[in-house]
Amino acid sequence: MTLTLTTPHTTTAAPTPELAPREQEALRHIAAGRTYLQTARHMGLSKHTVDAYLRRIRAKLNVNTTAEMTRIAIALGL
C-alpha cells in the first residue's frame, strides 16, 4: 500500500467583510493574546463592549472561535 500526500484544495476566499476601526483594534488585541478585560482596559471600554465587538466580528467573518479569529487577523495583517 502506498500513501500519497496531496495538498488540500483551496478555494478562492470570499471578500472579507469590512470591519470598523474599533473592531479591528479589538481583534488585534485578542489576536495578540490579550483577554477581554485587558483589551477593554487598553481601549478604554467596558468588557461588555469588547464582547459586543467580538460577537459582531465573529458574525461578519462567520467564525466561532478565538483561534479562527486570530488566524484571520494574522491573514489580514492586523
mmCIF file of N, CA and C in Angstrom:
data_model
loop_
_atom_site.group_PDB
_atom_site.id
_atom_site.type_symbol
_atom_site.label_atom_id
_atom_site.label_comp_id
_atom_site.label_asym_id
_atom_site.label_seq_id
_atom_site.Cartn_x
_atom_site.Cartn_y
_atom_site.Cartn_z
ATOM 1 N N MET A 1 0.852 -1.166 0.000
ATOM 2 C CA MET A 1 0.000 0.000 0.000
ATOM 3 C C MET A 1 0.900 1.232 0.000
ATOM 4 N N THR A 2 0.604 2.150 -0.877
ATOM 5 C CA THR A 2 1.367 3.387 -0.918
ATOM 6 C C THR A 2 0.486 4.542 -0.490
ATOM 7 N N LEU A 3 1.087 5.487 0.151
ATOM 8 C CA LEU A 3 0.384 6.685 0.589
ATOM 9 C C LEU A 3 0.814 7.850 -0.269
ATOM 10 N N THR A 4 -0.130 8.602 -0.686
ATOM 11 C CA THR A 4 0.163 9.779 -1.486
ATOM 12 C C THR A 4 -0.321 11.000 -0.731
ATOM 13 N N LEU A 5 0.579 11.920 -0.499
ATOM 14 C CA LEU A 5 0.211 13.148 0.186
ATOM 15 C C LEU A 5 -0.175 14.194 -0.850
ATOM 16 N N THR A 6 -1.296 14.798 -0.623
ATOM 17 C CA THR A 6 -1.736 15.860 -1.522
ATOM 18 C C THR A 6 -2.009 17.106 -0.707
ATOM 19 N N THR A 7 -1.919 18.217 -1.360
ATOM 20 C CA THR A 7 -2.247 19.463 -0.679
ATOM 21 C C THR A 7 -3.746 19.648 -0.714
ATOM 22 N N PRO A 8 -4.304 20.228 0.337
ATOM 23 C CA PRO A 8 -5.751 20.435 0.338
ATOM 24 C C PRO A 8 -6.164 21.391 -0.777
ATOM 25 N N HIS A 9 -7.329 21.146 -1.297
ATOM 26 C CA HIS A 9 -7.849 22.032 -2.331
ATOM 27 C C HIS A 9 -8.204 23.355 -1.706
ATOM 28 N N THR A 10 -7.707 24.396 -2.289
ATOM 29 C CA THR A 10 -8.024 25.723 -1.770
ATOM 30 C C THR A 10 -8.990 26.399 -2.715
ATOM 31 N N THR A 11 -9.941 27.037 -2.127
ATOM 32 C CA THR A 11 -10.885 27.803 -2.927
ATOM 33 C C THR A 11 -10.557 29.264 -2.734
ATOM 34 N N THR A 12 -10.940 30.046 -3.667
ATOM 35 C CA THR A 12 -10.699 31.468 -3.511
ATOM 36 C C THR A 12 -11.568 31.979 -2.386
ATOM 37 N N ALA A 13 -10.960 32.686 -1.493
ATOM 38 C CA ALA A 13 -11.671 33.182 -0.321
ATOM 39 C C ALA A 13 -12.640 34.283 -0.723
ATOM 40 N N ALA A 14 -13.755 34.264 -0.054
ATOM 41 C CA ALA A 14 -14.730 35.337 -0.285
ATOM 42 C C ALA A 14 -14.152 36.632 0.266
ATOM 43 N N PRO A 15 -14.537 37.759 -0.272
ATOM 44 C CA PRO A 15 -14.024 39.020 0.240
ATOM 45 C C PRO A 15 -14.357 39.163 1.726
ATOM 46 N N THR A 16 -13.390 39.647 2.473
ATOM 47 C CA THR A 16 -13.595 39.825 3.900
ATOM 48 C C THR A 16 -14.495 41.024 4.141
ATOM 49 N N PRO A 17 -15.532 40.833 4.968
ATOM 50 C CA PRO A 17 -16.399 41.969 5.270
ATOM 51 C C PRO A 17 -15.600 43.087 5.937
ATOM 52 N N GLU A 18 -16.031 44.280 5.710
ATOM 53 C CA GLU A 18 -15.345 45.436 6.275
ATOM 54 C C GLU A 18 -15.563 45.490 7.784
ATOM 55 N N LEU A 19 -14.467 45.574 8.513
ATOM 56 C CA LEU A 19 -14.531 45.722 9.967
ATOM 57 C C LEU A 19 -14.328 47.191 10.314
ATOM 58 N N ALA A 20 -15.097 47.656 11.273
ATOM 59 C CA ALA A 20 -14.951 49.030 11.750
ATOM 60 C C ALA A 20 -13.582 49.174 12.412
ATOM 61 N N PRO A 21 -13.046 50.387 12.467
ATOM 62 C CA PRO A 21 -11.723 50.583 13.083
ATOM 63 C C PRO A 21 -11.625 50.047 14.508
ATOM 64 N N ARG A 22 -12.663 50.257 15.313
ATOM 65 C CA ARG A 22 -12.616 49.756 16.693
ATOM 66 C C ARG A 22 -12.714 48.236 16.732
ATOM 67 N N GLU A 23 -13.440 47.641 15.794
ATOM 68 C CA GLU A 23 -13.490 46.184 15.716
ATOM 69 C C GLU A 23 -12.121 45.641 15.338
ATOM 70 N N GLN A 24 -11.452 46.314 14.405
ATOM 71 C CA GLN A 24 -10.098 45.899 14.025
ATOM 72 C C GLN A 24 -9.155 45.979 15.215
ATOM 73 N N GLU A 25 -9.281 47.062 15.980
ATOM 74 C CA GLU A 25 -8.415 47.227 17.151
ATOM 75 C C GLU A 25 -8.673 46.126 18.172
ATOM 76 N N ALA A 26 -9.940 45.832 18.434
ATOM 77 C CA ALA A 26 -10.283 44.775 19.388
ATOM 78 C C ALA A 26 -9.746 43.434 18.891
ATOM 79 N N LEU A 27 -9.913 43.162 17.599
ATOM 80 C CA LEU A 27 -9.410 41.922 17.031
ATOM 81 C C LEU A 27 -7.897 41.832 17.152
ATOM 82 N N ARG A 28 -7.222 42.930 16.923
ATOM 83 C CA ARG A 28 -5.751 42.970 17.046
ATOM 84 C C ARG A 28 -5.322 42.608 18.464
ATOM 85 N N HIS A 29 -6.012 43.148 19.472
ATOM 86 C CA HIS A 29 -5.671 42.850 20.872
ATOM 87 C C HIS A 29 -5.919 41.380 21.202
ATOM 88 N N ILE A 30 -7.065 40.861 20.784
ATOM 89 C CA ILE A 30 -7.394 39.470 21.070
ATOM 90 C C ILE A 30 -6.413 38.540 20.369
ATOM 91 N N ALA A 31 -6.076 38.858 19.120
ATOM 92 C CA ALA A 31 -5.119 38.043 18.367
ATOM 93 C C ALA A 31 -3.733 38.070 19.008
ATOM 94 N N ALA A 32 -3.427 39.147 19.729
ATOM 95 C CA ALA A 32 -2.136 39.262 20.419
ATOM 96 C C ALA A 32 -2.136 38.497 21.737
ATOM 97 N N GLY A 33 -3.279 37.892 22.080
ATOM 98 C CA GLY A 33 -3.334 37.062 23.284
ATOM 99 C C GLY A 33 -3.881 37.754 24.508
ATOM 100 N N ARG A 34 -4.392 38.957 24.342
ATOM 101 C CA ARG A 34 -4.953 39.668 25.494
ATOM 102 C C ARG A 34 -6.349 39.140 25.810
ATOM 103 N N THR A 35 -6.731 39.250 27.072
ATOM 104 C CA THR A 35 -8.071 38.852 27.484
ATOM 105 C C THR A 35 -9.055 39.956 27.129
ATOM 106 N N TYR A 36 -10.351 39.650 27.271
ATOM 107 C CA TYR A 36 -11.368 40.671 27.026
ATOM 108 C C TYR A 36 -11.158 41.841 27.975
ATOM 109 N N LEU A 37 -10.863 41.539 29.240
ATOM 110 C CA LEU A 37 -10.686 42.597 30.238
ATOM 111 C C LEU A 37 -9.459 43.451 29.922
ATOM 112 N N GLN A 38 -8.355 42.835 29.552
ATOM 113 C CA GLN A 38 -7.159 43.587 29.182
ATOM 114 C C GLN A 38 -7.421 44.449 27.955
ATOM 115 N N THR A 39 -8.122 43.892 26.996
ATOM 116 C CA THR A 39 -8.477 44.643 25.792
ATOM 117 C C THR A 39 -9.343 45.837 26.146
ATOM 118 N N ALA A 40 -10.337 45.596 26.995
ATOM 119 C CA ALA A 40 -11.245 46.669 27.405
ATOM 120 C C ALA A 40 -10.482 47.794 28.099
ATOM 121 N N ARG A 41 -9.612 47.434 28.999
ATOM 122 C CA ARG A 41 -8.841 48.463 29.727
ATOM 123 C C ARG A 41 -7.958 49.257 28.774
ATOM 124 N N HIS A 42 -7.318 48.573 27.843
ATOM 125 C CA HIS A 42 -6.423 49.257 26.911
ATOM 126 C C HIS A 42 -7.192 50.197 25.987
ATOM 127 N N MET A 43 -8.415 49.776 25.589
ATOM 128 C CA MET A 43 -9.212 50.574 24.662
ATOM 129 C C MET A 43 -10.096 51.592 25.376
ATOM 130 N N GLY A 44 -10.129 51.544 26.710
ATOM 131 C CA GLY A 44 -10.962 52.469 27.470
ATOM 132 C C GLY A 44 -12.443 52.144 27.363
ATOM 133 N N LEU A 45 -12.755 50.856 27.298
ATOM 134 C CA LEU A 45 -14.128 50.402 27.144
ATOM 135 C C LEU A 45 -14.494 49.448 28.272
ATOM 136 N N SER A 46 -15.767 49.090 28.326
ATOM 137 C CA SER A 46 -16.170 48.055 29.267
ATOM 138 C C SER A 46 -15.934 46.691 28.626
ATOM 139 N N LYS A 47 -15.848 45.685 29.474
ATOM 140 C CA LYS A 47 -15.673 44.322 28.986
ATOM 141 C C LYS A 47 -16.851 43.923 28.101
ATOM 142 N N HIS A 48 -18.028 44.414 28.428
ATOM 143 C CA HIS A 48 -19.232 44.084 27.659
ATOM 144 C C HIS A 48 -19.182 44.668 26.246
ATOM 145 N N THR A 49 -18.602 45.852 26.118
ATOM 146 C CA THR A 49 -18.470 46.467 24.796
ATOM 147 C C THR A 49 -17.496 45.672 23.939
ATOM 148 N N VAL A 50 -16.397 45.240 24.527
ATOM 149 C CA VAL A 50 -15.432 44.409 23.791
ATOM 150 C C VAL A 50 -16.105 43.112 23.373
ATOM 151 N N ASP A 51 -16.882 42.521 24.268
ATOM 152 C CA ASP A 51 -17.605 41.301 23.939
ATOM 153 C C ASP A 51 -18.551 41.544 22.756
ATOM 154 N N ALA A 52 -19.236 42.670 22.754
ATOM 155 C CA ALA A 52 -20.147 43.007 21.646
ATOM 156 C C ALA A 52 -19.372 43.164 20.339
ATOM 157 N N TYR A 53 -18.223 43.845 20.378
ATOM 158 C CA TYR A 53 -17.384 43.987 19.181
ATOM 159 C C TYR A 53 -17.002 42.611 18.638
ATOM 160 N N LEU A 54 -16.576 41.729 19.525
ATOM 161 C CA LEU A 54 -16.088 40.431 19.088
ATOM 162 C C LEU A 54 -17.231 39.546 18.582
ATOM 163 N N ARG A 55 -18.422 39.699 19.138
ATOM 164 C CA ARG A 55 -19.580 38.974 18.607
ATOM 165 C C ARG A 55 -19.885 39.443 17.184
ATOM 166 N N ARG A 56 -19.804 40.756 16.958
ATOM 167 C CA ARG A 56 -20.037 41.291 15.610
ATOM 168 C C ARG A 56 -18.971 40.809 14.642
ATOM 169 N N ILE A 57 -17.716 40.775 15.108
ATOM 170 C CA ILE A 57 -16.616 40.290 14.266
ATOM 171 C C ILE A 57 -16.858 38.834 13.890
ATOM 172 N N ARG A 58 -17.230 38.007 14.865
ATOM 173 C CA ARG A 58 -17.499 36.595 14.582
ATOM 174 C C ARG A 58 -18.610 36.449 13.540
ATOM 175 N N ALA A 59 -19.651 37.254 13.680
ATOM 176 C CA ALA A 59 -20.769 37.192 12.733
ATOM 177 C C ALA A 59 -20.320 37.639 11.339
ATOM 178 N N LYS A 60 -19.560 38.734 11.263
ATOM 179 C CA LYS A 60 -19.107 39.247 9.968
ATOM 180 C C LYS A 60 -18.161 38.280 9.272
ATOM 181 N N LEU A 61 -17.285 37.642 10.053
ATOM 182 C CA LEU A 61 -16.289 36.740 9.475
ATOM 183 C C LEU A 61 -16.773 35.292 9.417
ATOM 184 N N ASN A 62 -17.945 35.038 10.003
ATOM 185 C CA ASN A 62 -18.522 33.702 10.036
ATOM 186 C C ASN A 62 -17.576 32.691 10.687
ATOM 187 N N VAL A 63 -17.074 33.037 11.863
ATOM 188 C CA VAL A 63 -16.209 32.152 12.634
ATOM 189 C C VAL A 63 -16.812 31.962 14.023
ATOM 190 N N ASN A 64 -16.357 30.910 14.714
ATOM 191 C CA ASN A 64 -16.913 30.605 16.025
ATOM 192 C C ASN A 64 -15.913 30.671 17.165
ATOM 193 N N THR A 65 -14.636 30.587 16.866
ATOM 194 C CA THR A 65 -13.646 30.505 17.936
ATOM 195 C C THR A 65 -12.631 31.645 17.864
ATOM 196 N N THR A 66 -11.989 31.854 18.996
ATOM 197 C CA THR A 66 -10.926 32.852 19.068
ATOM 198 C C THR A 66 -9.760 32.445 18.176
ATOM 199 N N ALA A 67 -9.499 31.161 18.087
ATOM 200 C CA ALA A 67 -8.405 30.678 17.229
ATOM 201 C C ALA A 67 -8.665 31.052 15.770
ATOM 202 N N GLU A 68 -9.907 30.889 15.314
ATOM 203 C CA GLU A 68 -10.244 31.261 13.939
ATOM 204 C C GLU A 68 -10.105 32.765 13.738
ATOM 205 N N MET A 69 -10.546 33.538 14.729
ATOM 206 C CA MET A 69 -10.403 34.998 14.631
ATOM 207 C C MET A 69 -8.935 35.383 14.549
ATOM 208 N N THR A 70 -8.109 34.722 15.348
ATOM 209 C CA THR A 70 -6.674 35.012 15.359
ATOM 210 C C THR A 70 -6.055 34.688 14.011
ATOM 211 N N ARG A 71 -6.429 33.557 13.433
ATOM 212 C CA ARG A 71 -5.908 33.174 12.117
ATOM 213 C C ARG A 71 -6.259 34.215 11.063
ATOM 214 N N ILE A 72 -7.482 34.688 11.094
ATOM 215 C CA ILE A 72 -7.923 35.703 10.139
ATOM 216 C C ILE A 72 -7.200 37.017 10.376
ATOM 217 N N ALA A 73 -7.020 37.386 11.649
ATOM 218 C CA ALA A 73 -6.307 38.626 11.960
ATOM 219 C C ALA A 73 -4.888 38.589 11.406
ATOM 220 N N ILE A 74 -4.231 37.443 11.527
ATOM 221 C CA ILE A 74 -2.878 37.307 11.001
ATOM 222 C C ILE A 74 -2.904 37.395 9.483
ATOM 223 N N ALA A 75 -3.884 36.740 8.863
ATOM 224 C CA ALA A 75 -4.001 36.772 7.409
ATOM 225 C C ALA A 75 -4.268 38.184 6.900
ATOM 226 N N LEU A 76 -4.992 38.985 7.688
ATOM 227 C CA LEU A 76 -5.291 40.358 7.303
ATOM 228 C C LEU A 76 -4.160 41.334 7.639
ATOM 229 N N GLY A 77 -3.154 40.828 8.341
ATOM 230 C CA GLY A 77 -2.028 41.683 8.698
ATOM 231 C C GLY A 77 -2.305 42.599 9.880
ATOM 232 N N LEU A 78 -3.259 42.199 10.704
ATOM 233 C CA LEU A 78 -3.564 43.026 11.882
ATOM 234 C C LEU A 78 -2.615 42.675 12.990
#
